[in-house]
Tab-separated table of C-alpha atoms in Angstrom:
chain	number	residue	atom	x	y	z
A	107	MET	CA	35.553	154.993	118.317
A	108	ALA	CA	37.092	154.161	121.781
A	109	ILE	CA	35.031	154.161	124.736
A	110	GLU	CA	36.706	153.660	128.437
A	111	LEU	CA	34.316	152.096	130.616
A	112	ASP	CA	34.896	152.102	134.391
A	113	HIS	CA	33.247	148.931	135.793
A	114	GLY	CA	33.206	146.667	138.972
A	115	GLY	CA	34.854	143.391	138.291
A	116	THR	CA	33.220	139.950	137.821
A	117	GLY	CA	32.860	136.640	140.015
A	118	PHE	CA	36.120	136.708	142.972
A	119	GLN	CA	37.596	140.122	141.827
A	120	GLN	CA	35.291	142.720	143.215
A	121	ALA	CA	37.585	145.799	142.431
A	122	ARG	CA	37.172	148.527	140.241
A	123	ALA	CA	38.566	148.384	136.697
A	124	THR	CA	38.411	150.387	133.448
A	125	THR	CA	37.880	148.210	129.825
A	126	THR	CA	38.784	150.129	126.720
A	127	VAL	CA	36.309	149.044	123.632
A	128	PHE	CA	37.456	150.172	120.068
A	129	VAL	CA	34.458	150.143	117.944
A	130	VAL	CA	34.113	149.954	114.207
A	131	TRP	CA	30.848	150.362	112.285
A	132	LEU	CA	29.832	148.112	109.795
A	133	PRO	CA	28.373	149.039	106.077
A	134	ARG	CA	25.032	147.752	107.213
A	135	LYS	CA	22.826	146.105	109.449
A	136	SER	CA	22.707	142.472	108.802
A	137	ALA	CA	22.218	138.972	111.040
A	138	HIS	CA	24.929	137.036	109.230
A	139	TRP	CA	27.738	138.924	110.661
A	140	TYR	CA	30.211	136.357	112.201
A	141	LEU	CA	33.571	135.774	114.331
A	142	PRO	CA	34.583	132.697	116.007
A	143	GLY	CA	33.729	132.456	119.838
A	144	PRO	CA	37.719	131.840	120.214
A	145	ARG	CA	38.316	135.187	119.507
A	146	ILE	CA	37.342	135.937	123.193
A	147	THR	CA	39.809	135.350	125.710
A	148	SER	CA	40.470	136.640	129.530
A	149	GLU	CA	42.161	139.309	128.249
A	150	LYS	CA	41.146	140.604	124.993
A	151	GLN	CA	37.401	140.398	123.138
A	152	VAL	CA	36.897	140.906	119.423
A	153	CYS	CA	33.068	140.337	118.743
A	154	VAL	CA	30.413	141.299	116.547
A	155	ASP	CA	26.746	142.200	116.376
A	156	ASP	CA	24.267	143.235	113.770
A	157	ALA	CA	25.984	146.762	113.220
A	158	CYS	CA	29.484	146.915	114.616
A	159	VAL	CA	32.678	145.499	115.575
A	160	TYR	CA	34.325	145.478	119.199
A	161	ALA	CA	37.674	144.873	120.254
A	162	ALA	CA	37.983	145.293	123.708
A	163	ALA	CA	41.109	145.251	125.908
A	164	LEU	CA	39.480	143.789	129.059
A	165	VAL	CA	40.420	145.395	132.221
A	166	GLN	CA	43.091	147.287	130.490
A	167	GLN	CA	43.658	150.974	129.518
A	168	PRO	CA	46.060	150.924	126.273
A	169	PRO	CA	48.308	153.893	125.971
A	170	VAL	CA	46.751	156.140	123.426
A	171	ARG	CA	49.707	155.406	121.425
A	172	THR	CA	48.749	151.884	121.012
A	173	TRP	CA	45.337	153.092	119.798
A	174	THR	CA	46.040	152.174	116.259
A	175	HIS	CA	46.951	148.620	117.038
A	176	TRP	CA	43.594	147.733	118.502
A	177	LEU	CA	41.831	149.686	115.997
A	178	GLY	CA	43.558	147.789	113.452
A	179	LEU	CA	42.354	144.454	115.128
A	180	ALA	CA	38.612	145.651	114.794
A	181	VAL	CA	39.088	146.992	111.548
A	182	ASP	CA	40.520	143.676	110.488
A	183	ALA	CA	37.667	141.564	111.979
A	184	ALA	CA	35.316	144.176	110.252
A	185	GLU	CA	37.026	142.978	106.933
A	186	GLU	CA	36.679	139.379	108.025
A	187	VAL	CA	33.020	139.423	108.839
A	188	ILE	CA	32.052	141.279	105.422
A	189	ARG	CA	33.870	138.873	103.197
A	190	THR	CA	32.391	135.634	105.023
A	191	GLU	CA	28.645	137.147	105.291
A	192	SER	CA	27.591	135.113	102.006
A	193	ILE	CA	29.185	131.638	103.486
A	194	ARG	CA	27.428	132.171	106.869
A	195	ARG	CA	24.003	133.093	104.727
A	196	ASN	CA	24.422	129.841	102.832
A	197	GLU	CA	25.086	127.878	105.587
A	198	ASN	CA	22.832	124.603	106.386
A	199	PRO	CA	20.708	123.901	109.443
A	200	GLN	CA	23.530	121.835	110.813
A	201	GLN	CA	26.426	124.318	110.207
A	202	LYS	CA	24.631	126.726	111.936
A	203	ALA	CA	23.705	124.700	114.759
A	204	GLN	CA	27.766	123.598	114.968
A	205	ARG	CA	28.454	127.499	114.984
A	206	ALA	CA	25.851	128.185	117.743
A	207	ASP	CA	27.400	126.022	120.018
A	208	GLU	CA	31.068	127.013	119.742
A	209	ALA	CA	33.191	127.786	122.850
A	210	SER	CA	33.087	131.340	123.979
A	211	TRP	CA	35.427	132.329	126.969
A	212	ASN	CA	33.404	133.752	130.069
A	213	PRO	CA	34.367	134.529	133.554
A	214	THR	CA	31.099	132.646	134.895
A	215	ASP	CA	31.812	129.323	133.755
A	216	ILE	CA	35.239	129.181	134.982
A	217	HIS	CA	34.148	130.086	138.857
A	218	LEU	CA	31.156	127.977	138.733
A	219	THR	CA	33.731	125.054	137.808
A	220	LEU	CA	35.918	125.163	140.196
A	221	PHE	CA	33.454	125.755	143.302
A	222	CYS	CA	31.782	122.075	141.852
A	223	LEU	CA	35.272	120.597	141.453
A	224	VAL	CA	36.300	121.270	145.119
A	225	ALA	CA	32.769	120.202	146.113
A	226	ILE	CA	32.694	116.870	144.530
A	227	ALA	CA	36.249	116.166	145.029
A	228	VAL	CA	35.702	116.749	148.982
A	229	PHE	CA	32.502	114.705	149.297
A	230	SER	CA	33.765	112.187	146.642
A	231	PHE	CA	36.836	111.540	148.705
A	232	LEU	CA	34.653	110.712	151.507
A	233	ASN	CA	32.018	108.357	149.746
A	234	VAL	CA	35.228	106.145	148.304
A	235	MET	CA	36.662	106.105	151.598
A	236	MET	CA	33.557	104.364	152.876
A	237	LEU	CA	33.362	102.283	150.134
A	238	VAL	CA	36.992	100.921	150.608
A	239	GLU	CA	36.111	100.414	154.406
A	240	ALA	CA	32.872	98.703	153.608
A	241	TYR	CA	34.522	96.201	151.343
A	242	GLY	CA	37.417	95.632	153.969
A	243	GLU	CA	34.521	94.700	156.073
A	244	TRP	CA	33.223	92.426	153.784
A	245	GLN	CA	36.190	90.515	152.819
A	246	ARG	CA	36.778	89.916	156.641
A	247	HIS	CA	33.160	89.677	158.020
A	248	GLY	CA	31.295	88.656	155.031
A	249	ALA	CA	29.030	91.568	156.293
A	250	VAL	CA	29.340	95.611	156.230
A	251	LEU	CA	30.023	95.927	159.912
A	252	VAL	CA	29.295	99.476	161.132
A	253	CYS	CA	30.366	100.084	165.056
A	254	HIS	CA	29.205	102.862	167.065
A	255	PRO	CA	32.775	104.817	168.508
A	256	LYS	CA	30.694	105.477	171.567
A	257	THR	CA	28.887	102.081	172.329
A	258	ALA	CA	29.225	98.421	171.941
A	259	ILE	CA	26.079	98.472	169.703
A	260	GLY	CA	26.640	98.439	165.848
A	261	THR	CA	24.964	97.352	162.482
A	262	TYR	CA	25.948	94.435	160.629
A	263	LEU	CA	24.620	94.513	157.103
A	264	GLN	CA	24.175	91.115	154.692
A	265	GLY	CA	22.676	90.179	151.785
A	266	TRP	CA	20.517	93.247	149.961
A	267	LYS	CA	21.100	95.733	152.541
A	268	ALA	CA	24.876	95.571	152.436
A	269	VAL	CA	24.310	96.185	148.803
A	270	GLY	CA	21.915	98.807	149.262
A	271	TYR	CA	24.638	100.374	151.554
A	272	ALA	CA	27.175	100.108	148.760
A	273	ALA	CA	24.898	101.363	146.251
A	274	SER	CA	23.984	104.602	148.233
A	275	LEU	CA	27.779	105.333	148.196
A	276	ALA	CA	28.455	104.435	144.608
A	277	ALA	CA	25.324	106.007	143.061
A	278	PRO	CA	26.498	109.972	143.920
A	279	LEU	CA	30.072	109.338	142.489
A	280	LEU	CA	28.251	108.322	139.058
A	281	ILE	CA	26.576	111.898	138.916
A	282	ALA	CA	29.918	113.442	139.783
A	283	LEU	CA	31.739	111.447	136.763
A	284	LYS	CA	28.807	113.015	134.567
A	285	ALA	CA	29.590	116.735	136.130
A	286	LEU	CA	33.242	116.142	135.154
A	287	TYR	CA	32.502	115.325	131.906
A	288	THR	CA	30.159	118.211	131.490
A	289	MET	CA	33.139	120.296	133.033
A	290	VAL	CA	35.675	119.064	130.378
A	291	THR	CA	33.621	119.045	127.255
A	292	ARG	CA	31.011	122.042	127.796
A	293	VAL	CA	32.655	124.851	129.884
A	294	HIS	CA	32.501	128.089	128.031
A	295	ARG	CA	29.698	126.666	125.703
A	296	PRO	CA	26.200	127.690	125.397
A	297	GLY	CA	23.774	126.520	128.245
A	298	PHE	CA	27.222	125.544	130.390
A	299	PHE	CA	25.819	127.420	133.300
A	300	LEU	CA	22.401	125.857	133.508
A	301	GLN	CA	23.134	122.065	132.762
A	302	LEU	CA	25.964	122.123	135.305
A	303	SER	CA	24.105	123.870	137.844
A	304	LEU	CA	20.799	121.449	137.326
A	305	GLU	CA	23.907	118.272	137.483
A	306	GLY	CA	25.006	119.853	140.778
A	307	LEU	CA	21.628	120.015	142.577
A	308	ALA	CA	21.317	116.545	141.235
A	309	TRP	CA	24.065	115.224	142.957
A	310	ALA	CA	23.681	117.393	146.194
A	311	GLY	CA	20.278	116.093	145.975
A	312	ALA	CA	21.400	112.712	145.911
A	313	MET	CA	23.944	112.981	148.820
A	314	TYR	CA	21.602	114.258	151.130
A	315	GLY	CA	18.758	111.873	149.953
A	316	LEU	CA	20.991	108.541	149.986
A	317	HIS	CA	22.550	109.899	152.986
A	318	HIS	CA	19.284	109.737	155.075
A	319	ALA	CA	18.331	106.128	153.292
A	320	ARG	CA	21.955	104.727	154.431
A	321	GLN	CA	21.061	105.949	158.173
A	322	THR	CA	17.576	104.328	158.055
A	323	LEU	CA	19.123	101.016	156.625
A	324	ILE	CA	21.805	101.389	159.513
A	325	ASP	CA	19.540	101.961	161.921
A	326	SER	CA	17.404	98.977	160.897
A	327	VAL	CA	19.530	96.335	161.892
A	328	GLN	CA	21.588	96.639	165.133
A	329	ARG	CA	23.729	94.309	166.988
A	330	ALA	CA	26.521	94.324	169.464
A	331	CYS	CA	29.956	94.910	168.203
């Protein structure tokens, strides 16, 4: 069977689109039908549930003369899942866990990754520049000197206060590095959206909280610049 689905685009693509799905029924229902996650890409999706195999031409309307090609993809996939069913049935728990954690393409993960990358890159760059500036002040004056541009009053941080100032700038960078690691290793895997969202919230919370802590520290020690 071939089905043409009219639908709205995902993410930033809000235009209407049509996706053509080619369906092949399997001989019986089974929880052990399986196809690898990499069969799903940005242009083509070949997947299986407990009863059918689906070959979808994503956001495409293939000409009728090419339908035999797409139906052939679905039939080949159906033959594969039938052939490998006994292997999946006899998998040990570790093999099942590895299979459940396979990467599978979806548009949501890419959009979230791009959003987080832009935010982290901008604010982490500012943090690094402030750290470099603080290090330069320490090298020249033996303290972190923060002068206010409109007054002659500034902040002269020494000892644990200078260390606290630097730590407040460095701590969010560690969370950002963990988020980058998650983006590289977990994108398109189960739970990626939730994990990266939580790490993004932790990073944003740390940036906000440490900014106020840093400001309190600066306000506590003032002197003429």
